[in-house]
Each structure stands twice: as structure tokens, then as C-alpha cells.
Amino acid sequence: MNIAKYAIPAALAAIVGGSVLVFSPTAQAEQAAGVSIIGPGVLTRAARVDFQIIIPRFLRFRVGVANLVPNDLIEFAPTADQIGVGGALAGTGGDATGGAVTVEVRSNAGQINIVATNAGAAGINDGGFNVISYAEITTSPIGGVIPAPVLANAASAAAPVTLNSGLVTNQNAVWTYAYANTTIPEAGTYGGINTRNGRVTYTATSAP
Amino acid sequence: MHQLFHPLIPLMPLMPVRLKYCSISTLLLIVLIGLLFTAQPLRAEQTIAAGAGALNTNARLNFRVVMPRFLRFRVGTANATINLISFAPTATQVGDNISITGAGGDAGGSVVNVGVWSNAGQIIITPTNNSAGLGLRGIAVADGAVNYNQIITTPSSALLPAPTLSNAGGVAASVTPSSLPVTLRVATWAYSFANTTVPAASTFGTNARGGRVTYTASSP
């Protein structure tokens, strides 16, 4: 056997194999190298692949339209016949339409709690001194796998999301908003897209 | 080595020749500027947090309530129904100066429910009637008429006073606001027939003979 005849290809194979190892850190394929793989008769070599999946600790939270689109606006526009006569009024807007939004919580970081906050101690204002309390905006369901925080001026109480198992949460829900309509506010436009304290920020928090 | 581990190696076949040989810092600057011009405003409702310790992330939502300027007013049944308040004194009662109650009100007897809802400022209620100043006429001209001052209105609340009726219409009444410009007042008005005169035997009033009173609530 002319060893020199095979030495150069074998060396090249070793170099290529080494390159694979350098550029594929997460899928390490084994390629056997050396003179023993050549010759007459049955040849057997094993080549193995190792896999690795790295899952980060994370918390993903959605209320309304998924990311990279403008925020949802939930609007209530009672007619003159409806104002203050009681009976909740449905709204418009929301990615689930009719004043409803899609809510998702995905996490592997343990118990998740959701708190709703807004900037106003008095509620939604009309740009002047008139306000509508956030208590006039109701959210359903109060219970469920992702219970909706009960809106209040400033901040709500925490609403715990139901864990699926262990530290994992993978829950979907739809929150529907309504205007309670128990008062007679002055005419005006209260709140809006990040104006007149119409913005509510929901914060999902995991266990430490 | 600089190029061997260049982060944009996979993109190099697609890049202009000059870019292939510029420095890593220059390329990163180009990529960063590109992202700044193409990224949408960070107004996401879906956000992600990762790492150790307590994780928290926000999703925002906007609310708007559009409240029109309005005035809602009710006297009697809360729909298009026009109540008929009827007084029918007996023969022994006619003209005895003792007022009598009637029938036909939505609150029982000759009592009607009244409500004023508004956010439009001070509300005034003004009565008019279709009698052309003659009062409630009888079936025949010879029957004459019953003066509107024979119909007395007693409110259940001074905050929602009842106008005093007269053949010419009556005296307007001011509703006490809840907190200007908002008014939310409900009450009942009880009608009675003063019964201080002796009219001819007949049926007086109804819409056909000057018996309809129209109350008009007005804001500034």
C-alpha cells in the first residue's frame, strides 16, 4: 500500500472535519478519519450527532394586537339616550373586535401576576378638570386562566395567571371591556391614544 | 482572521464589493442606521423579557370615552306614549272646592314619573298647550272650557319642580342641577283637579280640544 497516496486526502479530511467542528457548535457531527477506514471487506464506522437545545428563562406577554403595530384603542361612545341610564355599553376597537382584545401569557419563570396601571389618580380626563373613573371601565372575565385586573384609578390589584404545570405558563384568553355607564359626565372626549390618561399599562411579572 | 469571523459572512455574496472589505465597526454602524430607519415605533402590545431573577414586561392599551352633549327628558311613560290624565268628579263632588285626583299616570293614579338627565347646563322646563289660550274646551262650544288653572301639579321633589299650568301655557320651572353642567333629577308630578268651579256637563280637553300640554326642557 502506498501510504503517501492516501496521506494527503486523509489530512484534508481531517482539516474539513475540524472546520465543521469549529462552525457547528450546536450540532457536533462525528466524522471518522484515519487509514483504518480503507481496505477490502466490510468496513464499519460510526458517526454520531449530539443535539442541544438551550431554552432561556423568559416571559412573553400580549394584550391586543401582536407586536410592532400601534396600540389598540378601546372606544366607548354612548348615545344621548344611553348616558347614565345604567346597563353596561359595549365598545369598539380591539383586535378581537367589539372592545375585546386577545391576551397571551407564555413563560417558564414561575407564577405570573398581571397588574394594570395608569397615570391618573382621578381617572380618564377630557383635557380639563372633568374625569371619568376607571371604575367605569369593566373587564371580563374576572376569573379564568388569565383573569383580567379590575381597572382602577392609578393601579389595580394583581391578577394571578394560572400555571399550566411546574413553572410553565402557556395561556390564552380574550378580555372584553365595557363602559359601566353609571354616571353623567360632562360632554367631551375622555382619554385617547396615550393622551388624557387614556393609556393603561399591563405589567406581567414573574416570580424572582 | 478579520474576515474569517466577520458577522456578516453569510451576507457577503449579496453585498457590494466595497462593503466586503470595510471594517466590522463600519458595517455594524450601517446595520444600526438601517434598523433605525426601518423599525416601526416601539408601541408593541406584545413584549418579551428574559433572564434570571424576576421578569416583568408590559403591554399597553388605550381607552377613549366620547361623551356627547345631551339632554334627556321624561314626563310619564318612558317611550312615545302620551299619557292621558283624566279627572272625573262625581255629581256630588263637582264644585265643592275639594281637589280630586285623577287616573292615567304611569306612576299610578294621576301621578307621572319625571326625569331630567343632561350635561348641558341649567335646564328650564316650560309648559305650553294647544288650547290657543282658551283652556280645555268642552265637546260643544256652548259647554265652554275649563281653565288650566284648575289643574294643579305637585312635585315630589323641589329639585325637579313642576311648572304651574295656565291657559297661556304656564310658568317655567328651573331644575336644580346636580353639579353644573350636569343634571340628574328624577321625581314624580302628581296632578289634581282643583274643582273650584261648576262647568257644564261635558268632556273637556284631550288633544282634540286643547287638552294637550307640551313640556319643553331647554339648556342654555
Short mmCIF file of C-alpha atoms in Angstrom, two decimals, chain A residues 47-131:
data_model
loop_
_atom_site.label_atom_id
_atom_site.label_comp_id
_atom_site.label_asym_id
_atom_site.label_seq_id
_atom_site.Cartn_x
_atom_site.Cartn_y
_atom_site.Cartn_z
CA ALA A 47 -20.72 8.74 13.04
CA ARG A 48 -22.59 10.36 15.88
CA VAL A 49 -24.53 13.62 16.23
CA ASP A 50 -25.14 15.41 19.50
CA PHE A 51 -28.03 17.81 19.89
CA GLN A 52 -28.52 20.60 22.38
CA ILE A 53 -31.45 22.92 22.90
CA ILE A 54 -30.98 25.93 25.10
CA ILE A 55 -34.23 27.39 26.44
CA PRO A 56 -33.89 30.76 28.10
CA ARG A 57 -35.92 31.77 31.10
CA PHE A 58 -38.49 34.10 29.62
CA LEU A 59 -41.80 35.87 29.91
CA ARG A 60 -43.80 36.90 26.86
CA PHE A 61 -46.96 38.92 27.26
CA ARG A 62 -49.53 40.16 24.79
CA VAL A 63 -52.60 42.33 25.18
CA GLY A 64 -54.31 43.20 21.90
CA VAL A 65 -52.61 43.26 18.55
CA ALA A 66 -49.28 41.46 18.45
CA ASN A 67 -46.10 43.43 18.41
CA LEU A 68 -44.87 46.18 16.13
CA VAL A 69 -48.24 47.71 15.46
CA PRO A 70 -49.76 50.79 17.08
CA ASN A 71 -51.53 50.27 20.35
CA ASP A 72 -55.13 49.24 20.40
CA LEU A 73 -57.74 51.82 21.21
CA ILE A 74 -60.89 50.74 23.00
CA GLU A 75 -63.58 53.35 22.47
CA PHE A 76 -66.97 53.88 24.06
CA ALA A 77 -69.39 56.37 22.56
CA PRO A 78 -72.74 56.29 24.34
CA THR A 79 -75.64 57.98 22.65
CA ALA A 80 -77.68 60.68 24.32
CA ASP A 81 -80.38 58.13 25.04
CA GLN A 82 -77.94 55.84 26.80
CA ILE A 83 -75.94 58.14 29.04
CA GLY A 84 -76.37 57.45 32.70
CA VAL A 85 -79.34 55.12 32.44
CA GLY A 86 -77.36 52.12 33.61
CA GLY A 87 -76.62 48.97 31.72
CA ALA A 88 -73.10 48.45 30.51
CA LEU A 89 -72.26 49.51 26.98
CA ALA A 90 -70.02 47.58 24.62
CA GLY A 91 -67.14 49.36 22.98
CA THR A 92 -65.38 49.27 19.67
CA GLY A 93 -61.81 48.51 18.73
CA GLY A 94 -59.54 45.78 19.97
CA ASP A 95 -58.02 43.06 17.86
CA ALA A 96 -60.84 40.71 18.86
CA THR A 97 -63.32 43.45 17.82
CA GLY A 98 -66.21 44.84 19.82
CA GLY A 99 -63.98 46.21 22.55
CA ALA A 100 -62.23 42.90 23.13
CA VAL A 101 -58.55 42.04 23.00
CA THR A 102 -56.54 38.87 22.73
CA VAL A 103 -54.35 38.14 25.73
CA GLU A 104 -51.48 35.69 25.85
CA VAL A 105 -49.02 34.81 28.56
CA ARG A 106 -46.12 32.47 27.85
CA SER A 107 -43.43 31.90 30.40
CA ASN A 108 -41.28 29.37 32.14
CA ALA A 109 -40.38 31.65 35.02
CA GLY A 110 -42.95 30.61 37.60
CA GLN A 111 -46.08 32.29 38.83
CA ILE A 112 -47.07 35.29 36.69
CA ASN A 113 -49.11 38.17 38.04
CA ILE A 114 -50.62 40.97 35.99
CA VAL A 115 -51.12 44.48 37.28
CA ALA A 116 -52.78 47.35 35.39
CA THR A 117 -51.56 50.88 35.97
CA ASN A 118 -52.36 54.31 34.60
CA ALA A 119 -51.03 57.74 35.29
CA GLY A 120 -54.10 59.36 36.73
CA ALA A 121 -55.23 59.33 40.31
CA ALA A 122 -58.64 60.63 39.27
CA GLY A 123 -59.28 58.65 36.10
CA ILE A 124 -59.59 59.45 32.42
CA ASN A 125 -59.84 63.18 31.79
CA ASP A 126 -61.14 65.38 29.00
CA GLY A 127 -58.13 67.61 28.86
CA GLY A 128 -59.63 69.80 31.55
CA PHE A 129 -60.86 69.11 35.02
CA ASN A 130 -63.57 66.61 34.14
CA VAL A 131 -62.84 62.95 34.71
#
